[in-house]
PDB file of C-alpha atoms in Angstrom:
ATOM      1  CA  MET A   1     193.893  42.900  49.939  1.00 39.00           C
ATOM      2  CA  ILE A   2     196.876  45.196  49.479  1.00 41.00           C
ATOM      3  CA  ILE A   3     198.706  44.711  46.198  1.00 50.00           C
ATOM      4  CA  GLY A   4     201.556  47.143  46.827  1.00 51.00           C
ATOM      5  CA  THR A   5     202.565  50.090  48.967  1.00 49.00           C
ATOM      6  CA  ALA A   6     205.122  52.860  48.879  1.00 52.00           C
ATOM      7  CA  ALA A   7     205.982  55.957  50.886  1.00 49.00           C
ATOM      8  CA  ALA A   8     207.680  59.226  49.981  1.00 52.00           C
ATOM      9  CA  THR A   9     208.681  62.029  52.302  1.00 45.00           C
ATOM     10  CA  THR A  10     207.923  65.616  51.306  1.00 45.00           C
ATOM     11  CA  GLN A  11     208.803  68.828  53.149  1.00 45.00           C
ATOM     12  CA  SER A  12     205.876  68.719  55.579  1.00 48.00           C
ATOM     13  CA  SER A  13     204.369  65.231  55.357  1.00 63.00           C
ATOM     14  CA  THR A  14     204.864  61.587  54.480  1.00 88.00           C
ATOM     15  CA  VAL A  15     202.917  60.530  51.415  1.00 92.00           C
ATOM     16  CA  SER A  16     201.534  56.992  51.521  1.00 95.00           C
ATOM     17  CA  VAL A  17     200.712  55.128  48.296  1.00 96.00           C
ATOM     18  CA  GLU A  18     198.726  51.905  48.345  1.00 95.00           C
ATOM     19  CA  LEU A  19     197.379  49.794  45.468  1.00 95.00           C
ATOM     20  CA  VAL A  20     194.232  47.938  46.568  1.00 94.00           C
ATOM     21  CA  ASN A  21     191.629  45.728  44.923  1.00 95.00           C
ATOM     22  CA  GLY A  22     188.349  47.464  44.059  1.00 95.00           C
ATOM     23  CA  GLU A  23     187.297  51.109  43.869  1.00 94.00           C
ATOM     24  CA  CYS A  24     188.138  53.886  46.315  1.00 90.00           C
ATOM     25  CA  SER A  25     185.191  55.610  47.945  1.00 86.00           C
ATOM     26  CA  LEU A  26     185.410  59.196  46.721  1.00 87.00           C
ATOM     27  CA  ASP A  27     183.575  62.413  47.584  1.00 87.00           C
ATOM     28  CA  MET A  28     184.475  64.138  44.303  1.00 92.00           C
ATOM     29  CA  TRP A  29     185.330  62.066  41.260  1.00 95.00           C
ATOM     30  CA  THR A  30     185.063  61.868  37.514  1.00 96.00           C
ATOM     31  CA  TYR A  31     185.556  59.287  34.792  1.00 97.00           C
ATOM     32  CA  GLY A  32     188.777  59.032  32.804  1.00 97.00           C
ATOM     33  CA  ASN A  33     186.638  59.589  29.700  1.00 96.00           C
ATOM     34  CA  HIS A  34     184.408  62.340  31.094  1.00 92.00           C
ATOM     35  CA  ASN A  35     183.492  63.491  27.567  1.00 90.00           C
ATOM     36  CA  SER A  36     181.024  60.618  27.134  1.00 88.00           C
ATOM     37  CA  ILE A  37     179.785  60.054  30.700  1.00 92.00           C
ATOM     38  CA  ILE A  38     179.749  62.562  33.533  1.00 92.00           C
ATOM     39  CA  SER A  39     179.726  62.322  37.318  1.00 94.00           C
ATOM     40  CA  GLY A  40     178.725  65.937  38.040  1.00 93.00           C
ATOM     41  CA  PHE A  41     182.096  66.733  39.641  1.00 94.00           C
ATOM     42  CA  GLU A  42     184.007  67.603  36.463  1.00 94.00           C
ATOM     43  CA  SER A  43     184.568  71.215  37.611  1.00 93.00           C
ATOM     44  CA  TYR A  44     186.664  69.910  40.536  1.00 94.00           C
ATOM     45  CA  PHE A  45     189.438  68.902  38.102  1.00 94.00           C
ATOM     46  CA  SER A  46     191.234  70.055  35.012  1.00 96.00           C
ATOM     47  CA  SER A  47     192.833  67.411  32.810  1.00 96.00           C
ATOM     48  CA  SER A  48     194.680  66.911  29.573  1.00 97.00           C
ATOM     49  CA  VAL A  49     196.182  63.975  27.700  1.00 97.00           C
ATOM     50  CA  LYS A  50     199.401  63.747  25.726  1.00 96.00           C
ATOM     51  CA  GLY A  51     199.658  60.930  23.198  1.00 95.00           C
ATOM     52  CA  GLY A  52     197.266  58.450  21.649  1.00 94.00           C
ATOM     53  CA  ILE A  53     194.189  57.316  23.540  1.00 96.00           C
ATOM     54  CA  TRP A  54     191.361  54.794  23.399  1.00 95.00           C
ATOM     55  CA  THR A  55     188.043  55.645  25.049  1.00 96.00           C
ATOM     56  CA  ASN A  56     184.885  53.781  25.927  1.00 95.00           C
ATOM     57  CA  SER A  57     181.407  55.121  26.631  1.00 95.00           C
ATOM     58  CA  ASP A  58     181.479  53.503  30.104  1.00 96.00           C
ATOM     59  CA  GLY A  59     184.094  56.046  31.227  1.00 96.00           C
ATOM     60  CA  ARG A  60     187.380  54.283  30.501  1.00 97.00           C
ATOM     61  CA  LEU A  61     190.283  56.145  28.901  1.00 97.00           C
ATOM     62  CA  ALA A  62     193.452  54.272  27.947  1.00 96.00           C
ATOM     63  CA  VAL A  63     196.751  56.038  27.320  1.00 96.00           C
ATOM     64  CA  LEU A  64     198.294  54.089  24.417  1.00 93.00           C
ATOM     65  CA  THR A  65     201.468  55.958  23.478  1.00 90.00           C
ATOM     66  CA  GLU A  66     204.859  55.286  25.039  1.00 87.00           C
ATOM     67  CA  ASN A  67     205.565  58.113  27.516  1.00 89.00           C
ATOM     68  CA  GLY A  68     202.056  59.432  26.879  1.00 94.00           C
ATOM     69  CA  TYR A  69     200.192  60.551  29.965  1.00 97.00           C
ATOM     70  CA  MET A  70     197.039  61.936  31.512  1.00 98.00           C
ATOM     71  CA  LYS A  71     197.683  65.077  33.555  1.00 98.00           C
ATOM     72  CA  ILE A  72     195.152  65.997  36.257  1.00 98.00           C
ATOM     73  CA  THR A  73     195.084  69.090  38.449  1.00 97.00           C
ATOM     74  CA  THR A  74     192.801  69.346  41.467  1.00 95.00           C
ATOM     75  CA  GLU A  75     190.878  72.612  41.500  1.00 93.00           C
ATOM     76  CA  TYR A  76     190.558  72.577  45.308  1.00 92.00           C
ATOM     77  CA  PRO A  77     192.978  71.648  48.105  1.00 93.00           C
ATOM     78  CA  THR A  78     193.010  68.010  49.182  1.00 93.00           C
ATOM     79  CA  ASP A  79     195.141  65.716  51.322  1.00 93.00           C
ATOM     80  CA  CYS A  80     194.343  62.559  49.326  1.00 94.00           C
ATOM     81  CA  PHE A  81     193.870  61.419  45.730  1.00 96.00           C
ATOM     82  CA  CYS A  82     192.763  58.145  44.157  1.00 97.00           C
ATOM     83  CA  ILE A  83     193.167  56.678  40.671  1.00 98.00           C
ATOM     84  CA  VAL A  84     190.940  53.741  39.682  1.00 98.00           C
ATOM     85  CA  PHE A  85     192.438  51.495  36.992  1.00 97.00           C
ATOM     86  CA  ALA A  86     190.318  49.118  34.869  1.00 97.00           C
ATOM     87  CA  SER A  87     192.667  46.479  33.515  1.00 94.00           C
ATOM     88  CA  ASP A  88     192.783  43.600  31.067  1.00 93.00           C
ATOM     89  CA  ARG A  89     195.456  41.921  28.905  1.00 90.00           C
ATOM     90  CA  ASN A  90     196.033  45.155  26.958  1.00 89.00           C
ATOM     91  CA  ASP A  91     197.366  46.955  30.009  1.00 92.00           C
ATOM     92  CA  GLY A  92     200.853  47.299  31.396  1.00 90.00           C
ATOM     93  CA  TYR A  93     203.219  49.437  33.418  1.00 92.00           C
ATOM     94  CA  ALA A  94     202.287  52.888  34.677  1.00 94.00           C
ATOM     95  CA  ARG A  95     204.138  55.607  36.550  1.00 96.00           C
ATOM     96  CA  VAL A  96     202.385  58.173  38.747  1.00 97.00           C
ATOM     97  CA  VAL A  97     204.056  61.540  39.322  1.00 97.00           C
ATOM     98  CA  LEU A  98     202.639  63.861  41.987  1.00 97.00           C
ATOM     99  CA  ASP A  99     203.634  67.547  41.916  1.00 97.00           C
ATOM    100  CA  GLY A 100     206.724  66.666  39.860  1.00 96.00           C
ATOM    101  CA  LYS A 101     207.879  63.742  42.068  1.00 96.00           C
ATOM    102  CA  ARG A 102     207.583  60.082  41.088  1.00 96.00           C
ATOM    103  CA  ILE A 103     205.548  58.329  43.794  1.00 97.00           C
ATOM    104  CA  TRP A 104     204.603  54.983  42.196  1.00 96.00           C
ATOM    105  CA  THR A 105     205.559  52.694  39.350  1.00 94.00           C
ATOM    106  CA  GLY A 106     203.646  49.459  38.871  1.00 93.00           C
ATOM    107  CA  ASP A 107     202.014  46.895  36.638  1.00 91.00           C
ATOM    108  CA  THR A 108     198.322  47.377  35.778  1.00 92.00           C
ATOM    109  CA  TRP A 109     198.054  44.205  33.641  1.00 92.00           C
ATOM    110  CA  ALA A 110     195.250  41.727  34.436  1.00 92.00           C
ATOM    111  CA  ASN A 111     194.414  38.279  33.117  1.00 92.00           C
ATOM    112  CA  VAL A 112     191.114  39.439  31.592  1.00 93.00           C
ATOM    113  CA  ASN A 113     190.278  38.977  27.902  1.00 93.00           C
ATOM    114  CA  THR A 114     190.248  42.183  25.872  1.00 90.00           C
ATOM    115  CA  GLY A 115     186.962  43.608  24.640  1.00 88.00           C
ATOM    116  CA  GLN A 116     185.118  42.913  27.900  1.00 91.00           C
ATOM    117  CA  ASN A 117     182.710  45.408  29.483  1.00 94.00           C
ATOM    118  CA  ILE A 118     183.569  47.273  32.683  1.00 95.00           C
ATOM    119  CA  ASP A 119     182.019  44.593  34.927  1.00 95.00           C
ATOM    120  CA  ALA A 120     184.574  42.058  33.674  1.00 95.00           C
ATOM    121  CA  GLN A 121     187.618  44.331  34.086  1.00 96.00           C
ATOM    122  CA  LYS A 122     190.065  43.975  36.983  1.00 96.00           C
ATOM    123  CA  ILE A 123     189.466  47.097  39.106  1.00 97.00           C
ATOM    124  CA  THR A 124     192.282  48.364  41.337  1.00 97.00           C
ATOM    125  CA  SER A 125     192.726  51.702  43.081  1.00 97.00           C
ATOM    126  CA  LEU A 126     195.897  53.618  43.764  1.00 97.00           C
ATOM    127  CA  LYS A 127     195.218  55.479  47.038  1.00 96.00           C
ATOM    128  CA  ILE A 128     197.518  58.417  47.728  1.00 96.00           C
ATOM    129  CA  THR A 129     197.194  59.808  51.258  1.00 94.00           C
ATOM    130  CA  GLY A 130     199.151  62.025  53.631  1.00 94.00           C
ATOM    131  CA  LEU A 131     199.403  64.871  51.130  1.00 94.00           C
ATOM    132  CA  GLU A 132     199.856  68.481  52.095  1.00 94.00           C
ATOM    133  CA  ASN A 133     196.356  70.024  52.003  1.00 93.00           C
ATOM    134  CA  THR A 134     196.785  72.062  48.821  1.00 93.00           C
ATOM    135  CA  VAL A 135     196.055  71.706  45.088  1.00 95.00           C
ATOM    136  CA  HIS A 136     198.004  68.964  43.331  1.00 97.00           C
ATOM    137  CA  THR A 137     199.020  67.940  39.823  1.00 98.00           C
ATOM    138  CA  ILE A 138     199.071  64.235  39.019  1.00 98.00           C
ATOM    139  CA  LYS A 139     200.515  62.599  35.888  1.00 98.00           C
ATOM    140  CA  ILE A 140     199.579  59.021  35.023  1.00 97.00           C
ATOM    141  CA  LYS A 141     202.228  57.966  32.534  1.00 96.00           C
ATOM    142  CA  ASN A 142     202.315  54.978  30.171  1.00 94.00           C
ATOM    143  CA  LEU A 143     205.770  53.349  30.353  1.00 90.00           C
ATOM    144  CA  ASN A 144     204.829  51.110  27.380  1.00 78.00           C
ATOM    145  CA  VAL A 145     206.935  48.154  28.455  1.00 69.00           C
ATOM    146  CA  ARG A 146     206.031  45.437  25.942  1.00 62.00           C
ATOM    147  CA  ASP A 147     206.741  41.761  26.439  1.00 61.00           C
ATOM    148  CA  GLU A 148     204.930  38.440  26.062  1.00 59.00           C
ATOM    149  CA  CYS A 149     202.313  39.503  28.661  1.00 61.00           C
ATOM    150  CA  HIS A 150     202.084  43.272  28.295  1.00 64.00           C
ATOM    151  CA  ASP A 151     200.672  45.313  25.439  1.00 63.00           C
ATOM    152  CA  GLY A 152     201.543  48.571  27.172  1.00 78.00           C
ATOM    153  CA  HIS A 153     198.275  50.481  27.695  1.00 89.00           C
ATOM    154  CA  VAL A 154     197.261  52.190  30.940  1.00 95.00           C
ATOM    155  CA  THR A 155     193.479  52.389  31.444  1.00 96.00           C
ATOM    156  CA  ILE A 156     192.074  55.013  33.817  1.00 98.00           C
ATOM    157  CA  TYR A 157     188.457  54.372  34.800  1.00 97.00           C
ATOM    158  CA  LYS A 158     187.931  57.055  37.467  1.00 97.00           C
ATOM    159  CA  TYR A 159     189.886  59.473  39.621  1.00 97.00           C
ATOM    160  CA  GLY A 160     189.035  61.757  42.478  1.00 96.00           C
ATOM    161  CA  TYR A 161     189.863  63.163  45.872  1.00 93.00           C
ATOM    162  CA  ASN A 162     188.739  63.786  49.441  1.00 76.00           C
ATOM    163  CA  CYS A 163     188.341  60.110  50.234  1.00 52.00           C
ATOM    164  CA  PRO A 164     185.657  59.818  52.957  1.00 43.00           C
ATOM    165  CA  GLU A 165     187.735  57.409  55.057  1.00 46.00           C
ATOM    166  CA  ASP A 166     190.521  60.003  55.243  1.00 42.00           C
ATOM    167  CA  THR A 167     188.306  63.014  55.970  1.00 41.00           C
ATOM    168  CA  GLU A 168     187.963  63.866  59.642  1.00 48.00           C
ATOM    169  CA  ILE A 169     184.455  64.648  60.842  1.00 40.00           C
ATOM    170  CA  PRO A 170     184.433  67.309  63.588  1.00 46.00           C
ATOM    171  CA  GLU A 171     183.345  66.081  67.006  1.00 49.00           C
ATOM    172  CA  PHE A 172     179.969  67.236  68.309  1.00 46.00           C
ATOM    173  CA  PRO A 173     181.348  69.905  70.742  1.00 55.00           C
ATOM    174  CA  THR A 174     183.366  71.465  67.911  1.00 55.00           C
ATOM    175  CA  ILE A 175     180.107  72.153  66.061  1.00 55.00           C
ATOM    176  CA  ALA A 176     177.680  72.581  68.985  1.00 56.00           C
ATOM    177  CA  LEU A 177     179.610  75.217  70.975  1.00 59.00           C
ATOM    178  CA  PRO A 178     179.881  77.799  68.167  1.00 67.00           C
ATOM    179  CA  VAL A 179     176.225  77.241  67.206  1.00 62.00           C
ATOM    180  CA  ALA A 180     175.133  77.686  70.849  1.00 64.00           C
ATOM    181  CA  ALA A 181     177.209  80.880  71.112  1.00 65.00           C
ATOM    182  CA  ILE A 182     175.592  82.336  67.981  1.00 66.00           C
ATOM    183  CA  LEU A 183     172.100  81.452  69.207  1.00 64.00           C
ATOM    184  CA  GLY A 184     172.876  82.999  72.611  1.00 66.00           C
ATOM    185  CA  LEU A 185     174.093  86.237  71.014  1.00 63.00           C
ATOM    186  CA  ALA A 186     171.003  86.366  68.816  1.00 63.00           C
ATOM    187  CA  PHE A 187     168.803  85.950  71.902  1.00 61.00           C
ATOM    188  CA  ILE A 188     170.648  88.763  73.751  1.00 67.00           C
ATOM    189  CA  PHE A 189     170.404  91.153  70.810  1.00 60.00           C
ATOM    190  CA  GLN A 190     166.716  90.324  70.359  1.00 64.00           C
ATOM    191  CA  ARG A 191     166.036  91.158  74.034  1.00 62.00           C
ATOM    192  CA  LYS A 192     167.917  94.490  73.717  1.00 59.00           C
ATOM    193  CA  GLU A 193     165.769  95.510  70.716  1.00 58.00           C
ATOM    194  CA  LYS A 194     162.558  95.077  72.770  1.00 57.00           C
TER     195      LYS A 194
END
């Protein structure tokens, strides 16, 4: 089920942003709190946080401070990125800025009691596709809008890139023809040596 979508045009492509229920399938990903639990892909990202945070050993990291943010830079080129939010009644409005341009603002609040483990959290994913295939910098900012429903935190559970559903797999001839050519050349050179 799609919760919200947006689109932004850049110089060479149209970026599509979609908030969906559940987790994105990711090739390379890490936890928001990768200091306590690791995925093995931490070297594919660099990250920093400005402002107060709350962390959990299950991988969650919440940005608590108004205008605080998590800044992530991909170490390798990609044409997609995904942020997985884990939300409860402590969460609120977030803004995502990609390469200096605001691409999404939305509510991450969920009607889930605070203090619950990760299995009880509302999991949503912000899928960003259609990016130029280069390195990117992403800021996940806490807007800290407080009202009767929102406490103003933004909880990042995971993030990553190169979503499998957006990665094209070369067709068989694209792989087979170069391999056959190399094998043929090896056979010819082997015959010449004899």
